[in-house]
Coordinates of C-alpha atoms in Angstrom, one line a residue:
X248 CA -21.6 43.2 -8.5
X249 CA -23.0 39.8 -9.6
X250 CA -22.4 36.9 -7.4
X251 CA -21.3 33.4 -9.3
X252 CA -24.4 31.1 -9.3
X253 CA -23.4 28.8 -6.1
X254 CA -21.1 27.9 -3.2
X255 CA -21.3 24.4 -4.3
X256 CA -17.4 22.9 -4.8
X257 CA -16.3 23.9 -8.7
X258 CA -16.3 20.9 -11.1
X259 CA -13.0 18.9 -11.1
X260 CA -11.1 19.2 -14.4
X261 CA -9.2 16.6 -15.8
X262 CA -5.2 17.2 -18.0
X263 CA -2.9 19.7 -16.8
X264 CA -3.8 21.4 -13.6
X265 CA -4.6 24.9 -14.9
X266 CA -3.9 28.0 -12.6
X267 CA -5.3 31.7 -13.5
X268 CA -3.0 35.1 -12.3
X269 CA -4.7 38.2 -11.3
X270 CA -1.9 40.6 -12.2
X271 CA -3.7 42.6 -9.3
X272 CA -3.1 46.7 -9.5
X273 CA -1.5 48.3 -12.4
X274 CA 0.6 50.7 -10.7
X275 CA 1.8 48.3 -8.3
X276 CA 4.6 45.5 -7.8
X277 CA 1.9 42.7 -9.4
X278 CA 2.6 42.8 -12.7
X279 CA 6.4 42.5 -13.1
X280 CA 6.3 40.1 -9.9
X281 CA 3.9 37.9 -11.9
X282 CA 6.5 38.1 -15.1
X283 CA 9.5 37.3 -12.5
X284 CA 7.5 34.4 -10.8
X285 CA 6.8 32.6 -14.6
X286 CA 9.8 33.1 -15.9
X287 CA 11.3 30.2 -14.2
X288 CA 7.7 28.0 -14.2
X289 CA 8.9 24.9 -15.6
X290 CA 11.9 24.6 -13.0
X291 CA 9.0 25.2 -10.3
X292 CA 5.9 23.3 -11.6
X293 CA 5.5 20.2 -13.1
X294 CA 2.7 19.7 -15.2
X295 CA 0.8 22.8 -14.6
X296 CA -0.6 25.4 -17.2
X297 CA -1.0 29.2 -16.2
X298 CA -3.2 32.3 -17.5
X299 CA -2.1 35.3 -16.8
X300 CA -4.9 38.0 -16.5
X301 CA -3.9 41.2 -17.6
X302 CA -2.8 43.8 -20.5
X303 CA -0.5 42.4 -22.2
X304 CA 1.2 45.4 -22.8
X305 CA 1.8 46.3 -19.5
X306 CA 3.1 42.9 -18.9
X307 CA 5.8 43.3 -21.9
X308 CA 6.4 46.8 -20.2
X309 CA 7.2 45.6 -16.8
X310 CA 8.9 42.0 -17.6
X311 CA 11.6 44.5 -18.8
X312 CA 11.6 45.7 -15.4
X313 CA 12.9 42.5 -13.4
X314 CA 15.2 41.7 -17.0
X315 CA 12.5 39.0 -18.3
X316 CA 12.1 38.5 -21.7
X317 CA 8.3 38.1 -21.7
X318 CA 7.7 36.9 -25.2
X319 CA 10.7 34.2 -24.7
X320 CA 8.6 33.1 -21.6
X321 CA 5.4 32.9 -23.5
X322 CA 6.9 30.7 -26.4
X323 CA 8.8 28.7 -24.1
X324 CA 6.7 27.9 -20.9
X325 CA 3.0 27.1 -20.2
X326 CA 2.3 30.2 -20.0
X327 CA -0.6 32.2 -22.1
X328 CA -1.7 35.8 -21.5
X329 CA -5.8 36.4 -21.4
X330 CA -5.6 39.9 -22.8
X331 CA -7.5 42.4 -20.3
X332 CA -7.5 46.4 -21.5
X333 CA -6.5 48.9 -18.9
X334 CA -8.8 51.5 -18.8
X335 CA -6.7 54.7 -18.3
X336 CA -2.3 54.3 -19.0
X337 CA -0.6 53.3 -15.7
X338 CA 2.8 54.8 -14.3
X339 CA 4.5 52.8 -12.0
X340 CA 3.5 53.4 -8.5
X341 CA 1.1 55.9 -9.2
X342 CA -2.7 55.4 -8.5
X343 CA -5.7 56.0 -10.9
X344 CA -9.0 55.0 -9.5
X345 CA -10.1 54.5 -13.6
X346 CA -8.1 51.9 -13.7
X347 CA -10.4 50.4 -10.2
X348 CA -12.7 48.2 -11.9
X349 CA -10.0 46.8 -14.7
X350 CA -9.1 45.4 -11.0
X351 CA -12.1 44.0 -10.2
X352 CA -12.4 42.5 -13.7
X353 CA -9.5 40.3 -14.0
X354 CA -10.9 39.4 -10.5
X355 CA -14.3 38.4 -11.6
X356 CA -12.7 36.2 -14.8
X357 CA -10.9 34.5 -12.6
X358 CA -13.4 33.4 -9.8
X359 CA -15.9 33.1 -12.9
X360 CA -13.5 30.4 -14.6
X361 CA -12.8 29.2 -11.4
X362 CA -16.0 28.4 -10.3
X363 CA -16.9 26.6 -14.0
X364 CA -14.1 24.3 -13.4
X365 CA -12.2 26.2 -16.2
X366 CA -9.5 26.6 -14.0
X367 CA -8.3 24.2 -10.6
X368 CA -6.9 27.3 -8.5
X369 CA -6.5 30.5 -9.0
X370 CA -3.7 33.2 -7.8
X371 CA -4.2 37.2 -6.6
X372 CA -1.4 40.0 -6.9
X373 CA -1.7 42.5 -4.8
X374 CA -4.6 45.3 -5.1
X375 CA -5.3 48.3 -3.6
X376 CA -8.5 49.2 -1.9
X377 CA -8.8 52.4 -2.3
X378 CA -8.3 52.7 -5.5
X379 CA -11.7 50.2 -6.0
X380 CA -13.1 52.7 -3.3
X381 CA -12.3 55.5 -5.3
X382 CA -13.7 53.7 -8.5
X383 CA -17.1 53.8 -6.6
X384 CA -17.2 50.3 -5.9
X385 CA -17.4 49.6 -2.0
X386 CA -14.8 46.9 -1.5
X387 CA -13.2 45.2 1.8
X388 CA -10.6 43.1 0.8
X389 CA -9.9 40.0 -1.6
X390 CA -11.5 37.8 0.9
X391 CA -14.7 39.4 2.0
X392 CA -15.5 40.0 -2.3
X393 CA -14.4 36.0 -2.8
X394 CA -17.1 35.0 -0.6
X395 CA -19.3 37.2 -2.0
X396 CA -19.4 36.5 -5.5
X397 CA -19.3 32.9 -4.4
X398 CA -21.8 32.9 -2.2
X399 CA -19.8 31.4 0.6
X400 CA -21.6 32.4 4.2
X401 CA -18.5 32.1 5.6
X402 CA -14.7 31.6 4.6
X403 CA -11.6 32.0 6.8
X404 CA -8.1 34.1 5.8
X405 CA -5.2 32.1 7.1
X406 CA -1.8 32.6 6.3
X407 CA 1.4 30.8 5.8
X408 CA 5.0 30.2 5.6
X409 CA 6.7 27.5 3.9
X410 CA 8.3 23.7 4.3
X411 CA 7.8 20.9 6.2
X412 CA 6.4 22.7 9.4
X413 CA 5.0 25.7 8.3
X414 CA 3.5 28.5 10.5
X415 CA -0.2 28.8 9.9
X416 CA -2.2 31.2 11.1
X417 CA -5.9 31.6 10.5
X418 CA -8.3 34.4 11.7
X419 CA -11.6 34.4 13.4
X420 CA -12.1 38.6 12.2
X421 CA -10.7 40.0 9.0
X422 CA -10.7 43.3 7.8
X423 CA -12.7 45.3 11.1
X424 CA -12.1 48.0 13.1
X425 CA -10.3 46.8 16.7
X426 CA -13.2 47.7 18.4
X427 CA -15.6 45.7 16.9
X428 CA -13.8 42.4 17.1
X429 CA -15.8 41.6 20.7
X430 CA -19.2 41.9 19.0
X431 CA -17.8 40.0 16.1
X432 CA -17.1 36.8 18.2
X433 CA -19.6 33.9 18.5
X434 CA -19.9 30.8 19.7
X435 CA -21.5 29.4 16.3
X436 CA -19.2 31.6 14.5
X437 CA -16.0 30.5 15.9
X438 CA -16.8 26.5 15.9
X439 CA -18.2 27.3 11.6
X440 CA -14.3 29.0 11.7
X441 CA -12.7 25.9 13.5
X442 CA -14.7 23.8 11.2
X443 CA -13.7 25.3 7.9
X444 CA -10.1 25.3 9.0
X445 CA -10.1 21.5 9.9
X446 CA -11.8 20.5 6.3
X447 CA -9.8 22.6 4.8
X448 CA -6.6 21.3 5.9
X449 CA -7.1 17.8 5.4
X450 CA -8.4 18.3 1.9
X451 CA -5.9 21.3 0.2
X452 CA -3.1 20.4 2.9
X453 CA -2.8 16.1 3.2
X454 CA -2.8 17.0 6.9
X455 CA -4.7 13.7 8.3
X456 CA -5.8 14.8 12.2
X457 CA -5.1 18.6 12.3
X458 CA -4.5 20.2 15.5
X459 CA -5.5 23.7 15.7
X460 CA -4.2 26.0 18.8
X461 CA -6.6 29.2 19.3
X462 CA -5.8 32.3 20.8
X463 CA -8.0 34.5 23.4
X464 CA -9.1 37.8 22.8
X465 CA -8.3 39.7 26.0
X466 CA -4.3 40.4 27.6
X467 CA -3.3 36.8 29.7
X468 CA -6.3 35.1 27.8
X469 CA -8.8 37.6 29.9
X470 CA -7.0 36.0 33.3
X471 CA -10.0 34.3 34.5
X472 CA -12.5 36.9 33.4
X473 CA -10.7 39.5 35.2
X474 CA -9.5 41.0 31.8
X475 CA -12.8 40.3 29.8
X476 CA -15.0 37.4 29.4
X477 CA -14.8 36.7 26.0
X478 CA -12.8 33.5 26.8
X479 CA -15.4 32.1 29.3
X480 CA -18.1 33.3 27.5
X481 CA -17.4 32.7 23.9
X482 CA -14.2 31.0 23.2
X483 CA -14.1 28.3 25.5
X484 CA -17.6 27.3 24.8
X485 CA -16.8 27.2 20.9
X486 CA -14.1 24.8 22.0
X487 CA -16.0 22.4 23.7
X488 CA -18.3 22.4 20.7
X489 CA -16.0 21.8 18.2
X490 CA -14.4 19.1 20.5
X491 CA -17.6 17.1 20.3
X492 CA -17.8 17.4 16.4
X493 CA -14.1 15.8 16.6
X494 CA -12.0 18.5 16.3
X495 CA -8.7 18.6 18.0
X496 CA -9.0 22.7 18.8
X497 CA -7.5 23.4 22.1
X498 CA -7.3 26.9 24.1
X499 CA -7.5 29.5 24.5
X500 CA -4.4 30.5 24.8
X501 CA -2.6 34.0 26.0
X502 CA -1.5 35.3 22.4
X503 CA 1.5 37.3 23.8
X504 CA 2.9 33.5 25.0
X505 CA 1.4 30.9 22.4
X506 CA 3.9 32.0 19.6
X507 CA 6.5 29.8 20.5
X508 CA 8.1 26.9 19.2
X509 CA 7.5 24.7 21.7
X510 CA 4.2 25.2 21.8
X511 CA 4.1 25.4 17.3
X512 CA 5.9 22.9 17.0
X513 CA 2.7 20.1 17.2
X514 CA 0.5 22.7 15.7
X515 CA -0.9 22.4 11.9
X516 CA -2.9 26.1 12.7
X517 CA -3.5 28.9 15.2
X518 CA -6.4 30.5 15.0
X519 CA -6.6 34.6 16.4
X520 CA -9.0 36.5 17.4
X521 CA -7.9 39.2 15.2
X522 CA -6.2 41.0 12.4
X523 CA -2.9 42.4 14.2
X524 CA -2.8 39.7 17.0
X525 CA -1.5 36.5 14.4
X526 CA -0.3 38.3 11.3
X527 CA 2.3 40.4 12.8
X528 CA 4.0 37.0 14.5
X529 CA 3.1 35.6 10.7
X530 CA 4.6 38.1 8.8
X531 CA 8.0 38.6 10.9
X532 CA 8.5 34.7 11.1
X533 CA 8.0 34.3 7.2
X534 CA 7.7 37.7 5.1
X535 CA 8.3 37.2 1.6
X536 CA 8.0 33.7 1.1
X537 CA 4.9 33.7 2.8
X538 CA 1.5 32.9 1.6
X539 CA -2.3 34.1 1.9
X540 CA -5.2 31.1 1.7
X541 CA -8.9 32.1 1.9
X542 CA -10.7 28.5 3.4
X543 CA -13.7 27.6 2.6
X544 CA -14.6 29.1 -0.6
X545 CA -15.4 26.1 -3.2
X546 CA -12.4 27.1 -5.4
X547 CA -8.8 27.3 -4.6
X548 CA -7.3 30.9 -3.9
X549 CA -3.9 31.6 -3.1
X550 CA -2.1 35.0 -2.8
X551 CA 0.9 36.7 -1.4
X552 CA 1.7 37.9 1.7
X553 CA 2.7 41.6 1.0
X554 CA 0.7 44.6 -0.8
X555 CA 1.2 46.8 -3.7
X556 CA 4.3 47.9 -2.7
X557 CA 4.2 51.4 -4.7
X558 CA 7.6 52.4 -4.1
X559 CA 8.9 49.4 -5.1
X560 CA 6.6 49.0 -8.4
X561 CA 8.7 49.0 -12.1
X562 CA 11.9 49.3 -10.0
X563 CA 13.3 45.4 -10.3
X564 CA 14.1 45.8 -6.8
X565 CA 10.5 43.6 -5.8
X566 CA 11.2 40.1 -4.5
X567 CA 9.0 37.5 -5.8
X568 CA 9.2 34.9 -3.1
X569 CA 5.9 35.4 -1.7
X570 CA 3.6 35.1 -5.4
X571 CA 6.2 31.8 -5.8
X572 CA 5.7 30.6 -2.5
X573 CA 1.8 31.5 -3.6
X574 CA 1.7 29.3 -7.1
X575 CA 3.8 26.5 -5.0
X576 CA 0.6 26.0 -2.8
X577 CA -2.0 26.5 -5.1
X578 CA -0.3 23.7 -7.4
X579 CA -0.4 21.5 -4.5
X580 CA -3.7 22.4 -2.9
X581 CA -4.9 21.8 -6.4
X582 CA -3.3 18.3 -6.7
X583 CA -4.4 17.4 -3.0
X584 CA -8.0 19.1 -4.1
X585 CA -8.5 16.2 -7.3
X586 CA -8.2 13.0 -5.1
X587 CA -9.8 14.4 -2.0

């Protein structure tokens, strides 16, 4: 895969803000989730302008599904489709790995335009890995391939509910394996994490001072080493450096106790150790109106909180909360991102 040519922050754009769709996979809920979300776009955002990368046919096909009248939404909204070809015909919630690198391509226009400054933010569907896998391209997740063709050394995956107060939660490991989240941990790693996470949220968010709670790795926050020494050892220390950088990170803090409102409710983030420790907390609190943010990439990316959902997929039973919830914030992170 070719990587965009730098991690440096894509130009500003002036007019409109200007938002690009991955419809994500074919077979899945992304495409008729992504006609659902638009078909009400003026109503949600003001001022904003979307592309919608996909086959257009498909698109047409699947509006029907959720009762959207695709070409009324394209004459009457800000709306325009960029015209992608599938390259094998999809049925709804059925898999074809030759339609794995059409994936990757409306993935790669986007991030492309993004970077250029063509668009201010752009917005993911769901995808499914394996079917990229089984496509012969070795892939991880949206967020490890972001950083990648940006050549971002390091971005965080946080994600979020919605209003006021919302839940945050960032991680300090992604997609790996439970067992090698230890030898995943630093201390540089964790404070590059913490700092990420406290640029990121006064520049996309308008949060002034952020406050960011972290998590340890080990039951009881390793109980004084007796449980593991990752909190002594790595954690803490990553604290203390962040602290002198001026970044209000405190911990760590037992995971199985630290999701609770009165300890939230002065929070802006939490950052876990792990995969399954903050998203499942995340996810029960907020699912399907919550979002997915990958920090510290020089372009905005927003996407939904929920996968392909193949069972679901060209039924008109999918809710699309989440991918609304997921414009919402990349409209706003936009915004926030032109006078920051």
């Amino acid at each position: 895969m070719n990587a965009s040519a730098s991690s440096s922050p894509a130009p500003r754009r002036a007019g409109p803000i200007r938002i690009a769709i991955t419809t994500g996979e074919p077979a899945g809920v992304g495409p008729e989730l992504t006609a659902a979300a638009l078909a009400g776009a003026s109503a949600h955002w003001r001022d904003a302008q979307f592309v919608v990368l996909g086959d257009s046919a498909l698109l047409e096909s699947r509006a029907k599904a959720v009762n959207v009248d695709w070409a009324a939404v394209l004459a009457s909204q800000p709306v325009q489709v960029e015209h992608v070809a599938l390259a094998a015909p999809v049925k709804p919630g059925k898999l074809d790995a030759a339609n794995g690198r059409y994936v990757l391509a409306l993935l790669d226009r986007a991030i492309d335009g993004a970077v250029a400054g063509e668009f201010d933010a752009i917005v993911t569907a769901p995808l499914q890995k394996s079917t990229i896998n089984d496509a012969g391209v070795p892939f991880t997740g949206h967020t490890e391939y972001l950083a990648e063709r940006t050549n971002t050394p390091r971005v965080v995956m946080m994600l979020a509910g919605t209003g006021a107060r919302p839940l945050r939660v960032a991680l300090a490991t992604t997609h790996l394996p439970l067992k090698d989240v230890p030898a995943a941990l630093s201390v540089d790693g964790l404070v590059q994490t913490l700092r990420i996470i406290d640029h990121d949220l006064r520049r996309h968010f308008g949060v002034p001072l952020p406050r960011i709670l972290v998590t340890g790795l080990n039951p009881h926050a390793g109980e004084n080493g007796y449980l593991g020494r990752e909190e002594i050892d790595v954690i803490s220390p990553a604290l203390a450096a962040a602290a002198a950088q001026g970044i209000d990170a405190r911990g760590p803090y037992p995971a199985d106790t630290l999701f609770q409102p009165r300890y939230l409710k002065d929070a802006d983030c939490v950052l876990a150790m792990f995969h399954d420790q903050g998203l499942p907390v995340l996810k029960y609190a907020t699912f399907g109106e919550g979002i997915n943010v990958t920090l510290g990439l020089p372009i905005v990316r927003t996407s939904v909180d929920h996968g392909t959902a193949l069972d679901l997929a060209g039924t008109g039973r999918a809710d699309a909360g989440s991918l609304i919830a997921a414009i919402d914030t990349a409209v706003s992170m936009a915004r926030h991102r032109r006078i920051n």
